[in-house]
Coordinates of C-alpha atoms in Angstrom, one line a residue:
X71 CA -38.9 -30.0 -16.7
X72 CA -40.5 -28.6 -13.6
X73 CA -44.3 -28.3 -13.5
X74 CA -45.4 -24.6 -14.4
X75 CA -42.0 -23.6 -15.9
X76 CA -42.5 -22.3 -19.4
X77 CA -39.9 -23.3 -22.0
X78 CA -38.0 -20.0 -23.0
X79 CA -35.4 -19.6 -25.7
X80 CA -31.7 -19.4 -24.2
X81 CA -31.4 -15.9 -25.5
X82 CA -34.3 -14.7 -23.7
X83 CA -33.1 -16.3 -20.5
X84 CA -29.8 -14.5 -20.9
X85 CA -31.4 -11.1 -21.5
X86 CA -33.4 -11.8 -18.3
X87 CA -30.0 -12.6 -16.6
X88 CA -28.8 -9.2 -17.3
X89 CA -31.6 -7.4 -15.3
X90 CA -31.4 -9.7 -12.3
X91 CA -29.9 -8.8 -9.1
X92 CA -26.6 -10.6 -8.1
X93 CA -28.3 -12.9 -5.5
X94 CA -31.3 -13.8 -8.0
X95 CA -28.6 -14.6 -10.7
X96 CA -26.7 -17.0 -8.4
X97 CA -29.8 -18.7 -7.0
X98 CA -31.5 -19.0 -10.5
X99 CA -30.6 -22.6 -10.7
X100 CA -33.1 -23.4 -8.0
X101 CA -36.0 -22.2 -10.0
X102 CA -36.5 -25.1 -12.7
X103 CA -34.6 -27.4 -14.9
X104 CA -34.3 -25.1 -17.7
X105 CA -32.8 -22.4 -15.4
X106 CA -30.5 -24.8 -14.1
X107 CA -29.2 -25.9 -17.4
X108 CA -28.6 -22.3 -18.5
X109 CA -27.0 -21.4 -15.0
X110 CA -24.2 -23.7 -15.8
X111 CA -23.7 -22.6 -19.5
X112 CA -20.3 -21.2 -19.6
X113 CA -20.7 -19.1 -22.7
X114 CA -23.6 -17.3 -21.0
X115 CA -21.8 -16.7 -17.7
X116 CA -18.8 -15.4 -19.7
X117 CA -21.0 -12.9 -21.6
X118 CA -22.8 -11.9 -18.4
X119 CA -19.6 -11.5 -16.5
X120 CA -18.1 -9.0 -19.1
X121 CA -21.3 -7.0 -19.5
X122 CA -22.3 -6.8 -15.8
X123 CA -18.8 -5.8 -14.5
X124 CA -17.9 -3.8 -17.6
X125 CA -14.6 -5.6 -18.0
X126 CA -12.8 -5.1 -21.2
X127 CA -12.9 -8.2 -23.6
X128 CA -9.1 -8.4 -23.9
X129 CA -8.8 -9.2 -20.1
X130 CA -8.6 -12.9 -19.7
X131 CA -10.2 -14.8 -16.9
X132 CA -8.6 -15.0 -13.5
X133 CA -5.7 -17.6 -13.6
X134 CA -7.1 -19.2 -10.6
X135 CA -10.6 -19.5 -11.8
X136 CA -12.2 -22.7 -12.6
X137 CA -15.2 -21.4 -14.5
X138 CA -17.0 -18.2 -15.4
X139 CA -19.9 -19.1 -13.1
X140 CA -17.5 -19.6 -10.3
X141 CA -15.7 -16.4 -11.1
X142 CA -18.9 -14.3 -11.2
X143 CA -19.7 -15.8 -7.9
X144 CA -16.3 -14.9 -6.4
X145 CA -16.8 -11.3 -7.1
X146 CA -20.3 -11.2 -5.6
X147 CA -19.8 -13.4 -2.6
X148 CA -16.2 -12.8 -1.4
X149 CA -16.0 -9.0 -1.3
X150 CA -15.9 -7.7 2.3
X151 CA -18.7 -5.3 1.9
X152 CA -21.1 -6.2 4.8
X153 CA -20.6 -4.1 7.9
X154 CA -20.7 -6.5 10.8
X155 CA -19.3 -4.3 13.8
X156 CA -18.5 -0.7 14.5
X157 CA -15.6 -0.2 17.2
X158 CA -16.1 3.2 18.9
X159 CA -13.4 3.0 21.7
X160 CA -11.2 5.9 20.1
X161 CA -12.4 9.4 21.1
X162 CA -10.9 11.2 18.2
X163 CA -9.9 10.6 14.4
X164 CA -8.5 7.1 13.8
X165 CA -5.5 7.4 11.4
X166 CA -4.0 4.0 10.7
X167 CA -4.8 0.3 11.1
X168 CA -2.2 -2.8 10.9
X169 CA -2.7 -6.5 11.4
X170 CA -0.3 -8.9 12.9
X171 CA 1.0 -11.5 10.5
X172 CA -1.0 -14.2 12.2
X173 CA -4.1 -12.2 11.8
X174 CA -4.9 -12.7 15.5
X175 CA -4.4 -9.1 16.5
X176 CA -4.5 -5.6 15.0
X177 CA -3.4 -2.1 16.1
X178 CA -5.1 1.1 15.6
X179 CA -3.5 4.7 16.1
X180 CA -5.5 7.8 16.6
X181 CA -5.4 11.6 17.3
X182 CA -6.4 10.8 20.9
X183 CA -2.8 9.8 21.3
X184 CA -3.2 6.1 22.0
X185 CA -2.3 3.0 20.3
X186 CA -5.0 0.3 20.9
X187 CA -4.4 -3.5 20.3
X188 CA -7.5 -5.7 19.4
X189 CA -8.2 -9.2 19.6
X190 CA -9.6 -10.7 16.2
X191 CA -11.9 -13.4 17.4
X192 CA -15.6 -14.1 16.6
X193 CA -16.4 -10.6 17.8
X194 CA -13.5 -8.2 17.9
X195 CA -12.6 -6.8 21.3
X196 CA -10.2 -4.4 22.8
X197 CA -7.2 -6.2 24.5
X198 CA -4.9 -3.2 25.5
X199 CA -4.6 0.6 25.1
X200 CA -1.2 2.6 25.6
X201 CA -1.6 6.2 26.0
X202 CA 1.6 8.0 24.6
X203 CA 0.8 11.5 26.1
X204 CA 3.2 11.1 29.0
X205 CA 6.0 10.9 26.5
X206 CA 5.1 14.2 25.0
X207 CA 3.4 12.7 22.0
X208 CA 0.7 14.9 20.2
X209 CA -0.8 11.7 18.5
X210 CA 0.0 8.3 17.2
X211 CA -0.1 7.9 13.5
X212 CA 1.3 4.6 12.3
X213 CA 2.0 1.0 13.5
X214 CA 3.6 -2.1 12.2
X215 CA 4.2 -5.7 13.6
X216 CA 7.5 -7.2 13.3
X217 CA 7.8 -10.6 11.3
X218 CA 7.2 -12.9 14.4
X219 CA 4.5 -10.6 15.9
X220 CA 6.4 -10.3 19.2
X221 CA 7.0 -6.5 18.8
X222 CA 4.9 -3.5 17.6
X223 CA 6.4 -0.4 16.2
X224 CA 4.4 2.7 17.0
X225 CA 5.2 6.0 15.1
X226 CA 3.8 9.3 16.3
X227 CA 4.3 13.1 16.4
X228 CA 6.7 14.3 19.3
X229 CA 6.4 17.8 20.9
X230 CA 9.7 19.0 21.5
X231 CA 11.2 22.3 22.9
X232 CA 9.4 25.5 22.0
X233 CA 6.5 23.5 20.7
X234 CA 8.5 22.3 17.7
X235 CA 7.1 19.1 16.2
X236 CA 9.1 16.1 15.2
X237 CA 8.5 12.4 15.2
X238 CA 9.3 9.4 17.5
X239 CA 9.1 5.7 17.1
X240 CA 8.2 3.6 20.2
X241 CA 8.6 -0.3 20.4
X242 CA 6.2 -2.3 22.5
X243 CA 6.4 -5.7 23.6
X244 CA 3.4 -7.9 22.6
X245 CA 4.1 -10.2 25.6
X246 CA 3.3 -7.8 28.4
X247 CA 2.7 -4.5 26.4
X248 CA 5.8 -2.7 27.9
X249 CA 7.6 0.1 26.2
X250 CA 11.0 -1.2 25.3
X251 CA 12.6 1.7 23.5
X252 CA 11.9 5.1 21.9
X253 CA 13.8 6.4 18.7
X254 CA 13.5 10.1 17.4
X255 CA 12.3 10.2 13.9
X256 CA 12.6 13.3 11.7
X257 CA 10.5 14.3 9.9
X258 CA 7.6 12.6 11.7
X259 CA 6.2 11.3 8.2
X260 CA 9.1 9.1 7.7
X261 CA 6.9 6.9 9.8
X262 CA 9.5 4.2 10.2
X263 CA 9.4 0.4 9.4
X264 CA 10.9 -3.1 10.4
X265 CA 13.9 -4.3 8.5
X266 CA 13.9 -7.6 10.2
X267 CA 12.7 -9.1 13.5
X268 CA 14.7 -6.9 15.8
X269 CA 15.9 -3.9 13.7
X270 CA 13.9 -0.9 12.7
X271 CA 14.6 2.0 10.3
X272 CA 14.2 5.6 11.3
X273 CA 15.1 9.1 9.8
X274 CA 16.8 12.2 10.6
X275 CA 16.9 15.6 8.8
X276 CA 19.7 18.1 8.6
X277 CA 19.2 21.5 7.0
X278 CA 22.0 22.5 4.6
X279 CA 20.3 25.6 3.3
X280 CA 16.8 27.2 2.8
X281 CA 15.7 24.6 0.3
X282 CA 18.6 22.1 0.7
X283 CA 18.9 19.3 3.2
X284 CA 20.3 15.9 4.0
X285 CA 18.1 12.9 5.0
X286 CA 20.0 10.2 6.9
X287 CA 18.3 6.8 7.4
X288 CA 19.4 4.9 10.6
X289 CA 19.2 1.2 11.5
X290 CA 18.1 0.8 15.2
X291 CA 18.1 -2.2 17.5
X292 CA 14.7 -2.6 19.1
X293 CA 16.2 -3.5 22.5
X294 CA 18.4 -0.5 23.0
X295 CA 18.0 0.0 26.8
X296 CA 19.2 -3.7 27.3
X297 CA 22.0 -3.8 24.9
X298 CA 23.5 -0.4 24.6
X299 CA 26.3 -0.8 27.1
X300 CA 27.7 -3.9 25.2
X301 CA 27.2 -3.6 21.4
X302 CA 25.9 -1.0 18.9
X303 CA 22.3 -0.3 18.9
X304 CA 22.2 2.1 16.0
X305 CA 24.0 2.4 12.6
X306 CA 23.8 4.9 9.7
X307 CA 22.4 3.2 6.6
X308 CA 22.2 5.8 3.9
X309 CA 22.9 9.5 3.7
X310 CA 20.9 11.3 0.8
X311 CA 20.9 14.9 -0.3
X312 CA 17.4 16.6 -0.7
X313 CA 17.0 19.3 -3.4
X314 CA 14.3 22.0 -3.7
X315 CA 12.8 21.7 -0.3
X316 CA 12.0 17.9 -0.7
X317 CA 12.6 15.3 2.1
X318 CA 12.5 11.6 2.3
X319 CA 9.2 10.2 3.8
X320 CA 7.2 7.1 4.2
X321 CA 9.8 4.3 4.2
X322 CA 9.0 0.7 3.7
X323 CA 11.0 -2.5 3.1
X324 CA 10.4 -4.9 0.1
X325 CA 11.6 -8.5 0.2
X326 CA 12.8 -9.6 -3.2
X327 CA 12.8 -13.3 -2.4
X328 CA 9.4 -14.1 -3.9
X329 CA 9.5 -12.1 -7.1
X330 CA 9.6 -15.3 -9.3
X331 CA 6.7 -16.9 -7.5
X332 CA 4.1 -14.1 -6.9
X333 CA 0.7 -14.8 -5.6
X334 CA -0.9 -13.0 -8.7
X335 CA 0.9 -12.0 -12.1
X336 CA -0.7 -8.7 -13.2
X337 CA 0.8 -8.9 -16.6
X338 CA -1.7 -10.9 -18.8
X339 CA 1.1 -12.1 -21.2
X340 CA 3.1 -13.4 -18.2
X341 CA 0.0 -15.1 -17.1
X342 CA -0.3 -17.0 -20.3
X343 CA 3.3 -18.0 -20.3
X344 CA 3.2 -19.2 -16.9
X345 CA -0.1 -21.2 -17.6
X346 CA 1.4 -22.8 -20.7
X347 CA 3.5 -25.2 -18.7
X348 CA 0.3 -26.5 -17.3
X349 CA -2.6 -25.9 -19.8
X350 CA -6.1 -25.7 -18.4
X351 CA -9.1 -26.2 -20.7
X352 CA -11.3 -23.1 -20.9
X353 CA -14.9 -23.8 -21.3
X354 CA -15.7 -20.3 -22.0
X355 CA -13.1 -19.5 -24.8
X356 CA -14.2 -18.4 -28.2
X357 CA -11.3 -19.9 -30.0
X358 CA -7.9 -21.7 -29.5
X359 CA -5.3 -19.2 -28.9
X360 CA -1.7 -19.6 -29.5
X361 CA 0.5 -19.6 -26.4
X362 CA 2.1 -16.1 -25.9
X363 CA 5.7 -16.0 -26.2
X364 CA 7.5 -15.1 -23.0
X365 CA 8.9 -11.5 -23.1
X366 CA 12.7 -11.2 -23.0
X367 CA 14.1 -10.2 -19.6
X368 CA 14.0 -6.3 -19.1
X369 CA 17.2 -4.4 -19.0
X370 CA 18.2 -3.4 -15.5
X371 CA 16.6 0.1 -14.7
X372 CA 19.4 2.1 -13.0
X373 CA 19.2 5.8 -12.4
X374 CA 21.9 7.7 -14.2
X375 CA 23.7 10.6 -12.5
X376 CA 23.0 14.1 -13.9
X377 CA 25.3 15.1 -16.8
X378 CA 27.0 18.4 -16.6
X379 CA 27.9 18.5 -20.3
X380 CA 31.2 16.8 -20.0
X381 CA 32.4 19.2 -17.4
X382 CA 33.7 17.7 -14.1
X383 CA 31.3 18.8 -11.2
X384 CA 34.1 20.5 -9.3
X385 CA 35.0 22.5 -12.5
X386 CA 31.4 23.5 -13.1
X387 CA 30.9 24.7 -9.6
X388 CA 34.2 26.9 -9.9
X389 CA 32.9 28.2 -13.3
X390 CA 29.5 29.1 -11.8
X391 CA 31.1 31.1 -9.0
X392 CA 33.5 32.7 -11.4
X393 CA 30.7 33.7 -13.7
X394 CA 28.6 35.2 -10.8
X395 CA 31.6 37.1 -9.4
X396 CA 32.4 38.4 -12.9
X397 CA 28.9 39.3 -13.8
X398 CA 28.7 36.8 -16.7
X399 CA 25.7 34.7 -15.5
X400 CA 22.6 35.9 -17.1
X401 CA 19.7 36.3 -16.4
X402 CA 20.4 37.0 -12.8
X403 CA 19.3 34.2 -10.4
X404 CA 17.3 34.5 -7.3
X405 CA 18.7 33.1 -4.0
X406 CA 16.6 30.0 -4.3
X407 CA 17.7 29.3 -7.9
X408 CA 21.4 29.9 -6.9
X409 CA 21.2 27.5 -3.9
X410 CA 19.5 24.9 -6.1
X411 CA 22.2 25.2 -8.8
X412 CA 25.2 25.0 -6.4
X413 CA 23.5 21.9 -4.5
X414 CA 23.1 20.1 -7.8
X415 CA 26.8 20.9 -8.8
X416 CA 28.0 19.8 -5.4
X417 CA 26.1 16.7 -5.2
X418 CA 27.5 15.4 -8.5
X419 CA 30.9 15.5 -7.2
X420 CA 30.2 14.1 -3.7
X421 CA 27.8 11.3 -4.3
X422 CA 28.5 7.5 -4.2
X423 CA 27.6 5.8 -7.6
X424 CA 24.4 3.7 -7.7
X425 CA 24.6 -0.1 -7.2
X426 CA 24.9 -2.0 -10.5
X427 CA 22.4 -4.6 -11.5
X428 CA 19.5 -3.4 -9.3
X429 CA 17.2 -6.0 -10.3
X430 CA 17.6 -9.2 -8.5
X431 CA 18.8 -12.1 -10.7
X432 CA 18.3 -14.8 -8.2
X433 CA 15.1 -15.9 -6.9
X434 CA 16.6 -16.9 -3.5
X435 CA 18.2 -13.5 -3.1
X436 CA 18.3 -12.0 0.4
X437 CA 18.3 -8.5 -1.0
X438 CA 15.8 -6.1 0.2
X439 CA 14.6 -2.7 -1.2
X440 CA 14.1 0.4 0.8
X441 CA 11.2 2.3 -0.7
X442 CA 10.4 5.8 0.2
X443 CA 8.8 9.0 -1.3
X444 CA 11.1 11.9 -2.4
X445 CA 11.2 14.6 -5.0
X446 CA 13.5 16.8 -7.0
X447 CA 11.4 19.7 -8.0
X448 CA 9.3 20.7 -5.1
X449 CA 8.6 19.8 -1.4
X450 CA 5.4 17.9 -2.1
X451 CA 6.4 14.1 -2.6
X452 CA 6.2 13.3 -6.3
X453 CA 8.8 10.4 -6.9
X454 CA 9.5 7.1 -5.5
X455 CA 13.1 6.3 -4.4
X456 CA 14.4 2.8 -4.2
X457 CA 17.6 1.8 -2.6
X458 CA 18.9 -1.7 -2.4
X459 CA 19.8 -3.0 1.2
X460 CA 22.8 -5.5 1.0
X461 CA 22.9 -8.4 3.5
X462 CA 25.8 -6.9 5.3
X463 CA 23.9 -3.8 5.9
X464 CA 21.0 -5.6 7.8
X465 CA 22.7 -5.4 11.2
X466 CA 23.8 -2.7 13.7
X467 CA 27.1 -4.5 14.1
X468 CA 30.1 -2.4 12.8
X469 CA 30.9 1.3 13.0
X470 CA 28.0 3.6 14.0
X471 CA 28.6 5.7 10.9
X472 CA 28.7 2.8 8.6
X473 CA 31.5 2.0 6.2
X474 CA 34.3 4.6 5.7
X475 CA 33.7 7.0 2.8
X476 CA 36.0 8.8 0.5
X477 CA 35.5 12.7 0.1
X478 CA 33.7 12.0 -3.3
X479 CA 31.2 9.7 -1.6
X480 CA 29.6 11.9 1.0
X481 CA 26.2 11.3 -0.1
X482 CA 24.4 8.0 -1.3
X483 CA 22.7 7.8 -4.7
X484 CA 19.3 6.3 -5.4
X485 CA 19.5 3.1 -7.3
X486 CA 16.3 3.9 -9.1
X487 CA 13.5 6.7 -9.2
X488 CA 10.0 6.4 -10.2
X489 CA 8.4 9.8 -11.3
X490 CA 4.7 10.1 -10.5
X491 CA 4.1 13.6 -11.9
X492 CA 1.6 14.3 -8.9
X493 CA 1.5 14.4 -5.2
X494 CA 1.9 10.9 -3.6
X495 CA -0.6 10.4 -0.6
X496 CA -0.3 6.7 -0.2
X497 CA 1.7 3.4 -0.8
X498 CA 1.2 -0.3 -0.2
X499 CA 2.9 -3.5 -1.2
X500 CA 1.3 -6.7 -2.4
X501 CA 1.6 -9.5 0.1
X502 CA 4.4 -11.1 -2.2
X503 CA 6.1 -7.6 -2.3
X504 CA 6.2 -8.0 -6.2
X505 CA 4.0 -4.9 -6.8
X506 CA 3.9 -1.4 -5.3
X507 CA 0.4 0.4 -5.3
X508 CA 0.6 4.2 -5.1
X509 CA -2.1 6.7 -4.4
X510 CA -1.5 10.1 -6.1
X511 CA -3.2 13.2 -7.1
X512 CA -2.1 14.4 -10.5
X513 CA -0.5 17.6 -11.5
X514 CA -1.8 19.4 -14.6
X515 CA -0.4 18.2 -17.8
X516 CA 2.8 20.0 -19.1
X517 CA 3.0 22.1 -15.9
X518 CA 6.3 23.7 -15.2
X519 CA 7.6 24.3 -11.6
X520 CA 9.6 27.5 -11.4
X521 CA 9.4 27.8 -7.5
X522 CA 9.8 24.7 -5.3
X523 CA 7.8 26.4 -2.6
X524 CA 4.8 26.7 -5.1
X525 CA 4.0 23.1 -6.3
X526 CA 1.4 22.8 -8.9
X527 CA -2.4 22.5 -8.0
X528 CA -3.5 18.9 -7.6
X529 CA -6.4 16.9 -9.0
X530 CA -9.4 16.0 -6.7
X531 CA -9.4 12.5 -8.4
X532 CA -6.9 10.0 -6.7
X533 CA -5.0 7.7 -9.1
X534 CA -4.0 4.3 -7.9
X535 CA -0.9 3.2 -9.9
X536 CA 0.7 -0.2 -9.9
X537 CA 4.5 -0.8 -10.4
X538 CA 6.2 -4.1 -10.9
X539 CA 9.3 -4.1 -8.6
X540 CA 10.8 -7.0 -10.7
X541 CA 11.0 -5.0 -13.8
X542 CA 10.6 -1.4 -12.3
X543 CA 7.8 -0.6 -14.8
X544 CA 4.1 0.6 -14.4
X545 CA 1.7 -2.2 -15.3
X546 CA -2.0 -1.9 -15.9
X547 CA -3.8 1.5 -16.2
X548 CA -4.2 3.5 -13.0
X549 CA -7.3 2.7 -11.1
X550 CA -9.6 5.6 -10.3
X551 CA -12.8 6.0 -8.2
X552 CA -11.8 7.7 -5.0
X553 CA -11.4 11.5 -4.4
X554 CA -9.7 13.9 -2.2
X555 CA -10.2 17.6 -1.7
X556 CA -7.5 19.2 0.5
X557 CA -5.0 21.4 -1.3
X558 CA -1.1 20.8 -1.5
X559 CA -0.2 22.4 1.8
X560 CA -2.8 20.5 3.7
X561 CA -2.6 17.2 1.9
X562 CA -2.4 14.1 4.2
X563 CA -1.7 10.4 3.8
X564 CA -4.4 8.1 2.9
X565 CA -3.3 4.5 3.7
X566 CA -4.1 1.7 1.4
X567 CA -3.7 -2.1 1.6
X568 CA -3.3 -5.0 -0.8
X569 CA -4.6 -8.8 -0.4
X570 CA -3.9 -11.7 -2.7
X571 CA -6.9 -10.7 -5.0
X572 CA -8.0 -7.3 -3.9
X573 CA -6.7 -3.7 -3.2
X574 CA -8.4 -1.2 -0.9
X575 CA -8.0 2.4 -0.1
X576 CA -9.5 5.1 1.9
X577 CA -10.6 8.6 0.5
X578 CA -11.8 12.1 1.6
X579 CA -15.2 11.4 0.0
X580 CA -16.3 9.5 3.1
X581 CA -15.9 6.1 1.6
X582 CA -13.5 3.2 1.4
X583 CA -13.1 1.4 -2.0
X584 CA -12.2 -2.1 -3.0
X585 CA -10.9 -3.1 -6.4
X586 CA -10.2 -6.3 -8.0
X587 CA -6.4 -6.6 -8.8
X588 CA -6.8 -8.8 -11.8
X589 CA -9.7 -7.2 -13.6
X590 CA -8.8 -3.6 -12.5
X591 CA -12.5 -2.8 -11.6
X592 CA -14.1 -1.2 -8.4
X593 CA -16.1 -3.6 -6.5
X594 CA -17.5 -1.9 -3.5
X595 CA -17.9 1.5 -1.7
X596 CA -17.7 1.3 2.1
X597 CA -19.6 4.2 3.8
X598 CA -18.4 6.3 6.8
X599 CA -19.5 9.6 8.2
X600 CA -16.1 11.4 7.5
X601 CA -12.7 10.9 5.8
X602 CA -11.6 7.2 5.5
X603 CA -7.8 7.4 6.6
X604 CA -6.8 3.9 6.5
X605 CA -7.9 0.3 5.4
X606 CA -6.5 -3.2 6.3
X607 CA -7.0 -6.7 5.1
X608 CA -6.5 -9.6 7.4
X609 CA -3.3 -11.3 6.0
X610 CA -4.9 -14.8 6.4
X611 CA -8.5 -14.0 5.5
X612 CA -8.9 -11.5 2.7
X613 CA -12.7 -11.5 3.2
X614 CA -12.1 -9.6 6.4
X615 CA -11.5 -5.7 5.9
X616 CA -11.2 -2.9 8.4
X617 CA -11.6 0.8 7.7
X618 CA -10.7 3.7 9.9
X619 CA -12.1 7.2 9.8
X620 CA -12.1 10.7 11.1
X621 CA -15.6 10.0 12.4
X622 CA -13.6 8.1 15.3
X623 CA -14.9 4.6 14.3
X624 CA -13.3 1.5 13.0
X625 CA -15.7 -0.5 11.0
X626 CA -15.5 -4.3 10.4
X627 CA -16.4 -5.5 7.1
X628 CA -16.9 -9.2 5.9
X629 CA -18.0 -10.9 2.8
X630 CA -21.5 -12.2 2.3
X631 CA -20.0 -15.7 2.3
X632 CA -18.3 -15.1 5.5
X633 CA -21.4 -13.7 7.3
X634 CA -23.5 -16.7 6.2
X635 CA -20.6 -19.1 7.5
X636 CA -20.3 -17.1 10.8
X637 CA -24.1 -17.1 11.3
X638 CA -24.4 -20.7 10.8
X639 CA -21.7 -21.3 13.5
X640 CA -23.3 -19.3 16.1
X641 CA -25.4 -21.3 18.6
X642 CA -29.1 -20.8 18.0
X643 CA -31.4 -19.9 21.0
X644 CA -34.0 -22.4 21.7
X645 CA -37.5 -21.4 20.7
X646 CA -39.7 -20.3 23.5
X647 CA -42.3 -22.9 23.1
X648 CA -39.7 -25.6 23.4
X649 CA -38.3 -24.1 26.5
X650 CA -42.0 -23.8 27.9
X651 CA -42.5 -27.6 27.2
X652 CA -39.4 -28.5 29.0
X653 CA -40.3 -26.5 32.1
X654 CA -43.8 -28.1 32.1
X655 CA -42.4 -31.5 32.1
X656 CA -40.1 -30.7 35.0

């Protein structure tokens, strides 16, 4: 035992642990031999972990953790919570951030109507800036690199005739930063996304009535100017009817090929079942637990078409019209209610049935999901629609309007719908595309929507839901820490991002937030001077996070461990005395 170090009971040492700072706890093994012995005691570290981070006792240790000591150190030392750089090249609100798949570049979009490309080196630097005002854009709002990082999709708000605002998508080459093509995108908050290396998805909106419309999703070739004379450069993917003033927005594509080998399983029973094939001795366990039985495979979750009480839709529509003409329909319906009723009856008889067996049965499946926000009760997005994209639909080859349709298949149905019961303000996929994270602001419990143009009030608290796209079910409880204050009609998108172990989101309370995906706990608050609109993890280094804000800055955050490593790599300046001595000798 070290000289001068008193012998204390382990229980006393543990109580001291609870009041120490993170850094003191982790360096406590350097004090004396007794501290070193306790600092490697797995039981004490397990107790400290659950108490300090306030994790529920029924949550097991992270499946990739070797010990409770290492897990405590991971949550302290690898969270990107240290601000290392502030980028101030934008002169207006910064709305969105996106990394290239290699992690070498990232793009930023802003109300200053530029998209800027940054080089992610030792110190981040601006590589290129494209001004979109010459193309009548008001601002840039979203960007995404294609799978090989050769092209950048940029989405913005386009000012058309008579100052009408719509959307437009631009494709920029990363080789020489030239503009390759532009595609109209309506409404602008469809954003757009890549389906594969050379094809992107855009939207269009056709009004049918005051509160009824039709959303058409188009597949576009990125090289339209070059290839349009010889081959099709556009093809209609889906045509979906919108009810009660809703529209399709925020499209994204999920790849189903990795659903059986995710980076992190969020269901604890699945974790136990997966680890039972390769048991690991847990030094911190209280007792030997029996292996959990694997859950039976879930039944495919497929949306059912509305039931008209056994009456065919065309007969129901005729009965409605007859009842109105004869005065039998009571109570009298408003114009809005009548339009909604007619639209629902019409869509029943003019919609292609959903695809059977939505859930992928083969882990090598080339199937992809098109995911977007939608709704059926009001204009505010409150549902997530999922539509399967089959392999033959992933090219612009073939008829421009897609496959021939029968008269009773005028619209495409959704294969699955997830109801959020609140206003959706953000979505993001885990890196393996197994889990969908959704930011929403809840409606009051048991609220009833009588007018689609008057949605319910929304909560200030933002709920972060997690859905398993393999089972189409919500997993874990919703995360909560961040807040928003704008009402329904002014509500805007707050982008989130997901890494292997963490999920991050912006908020209107001038902070970005980081949670641990496994333990479901908030780990850090990252401060700005105004609303935080977007966050982005480096896809190759989750200890690097970017945040973008209305304060016009992009902040760069690294973990304490990464900061130490980078400081050690920097060349140290020679001391003045040593330099003076060298000069004297010369």
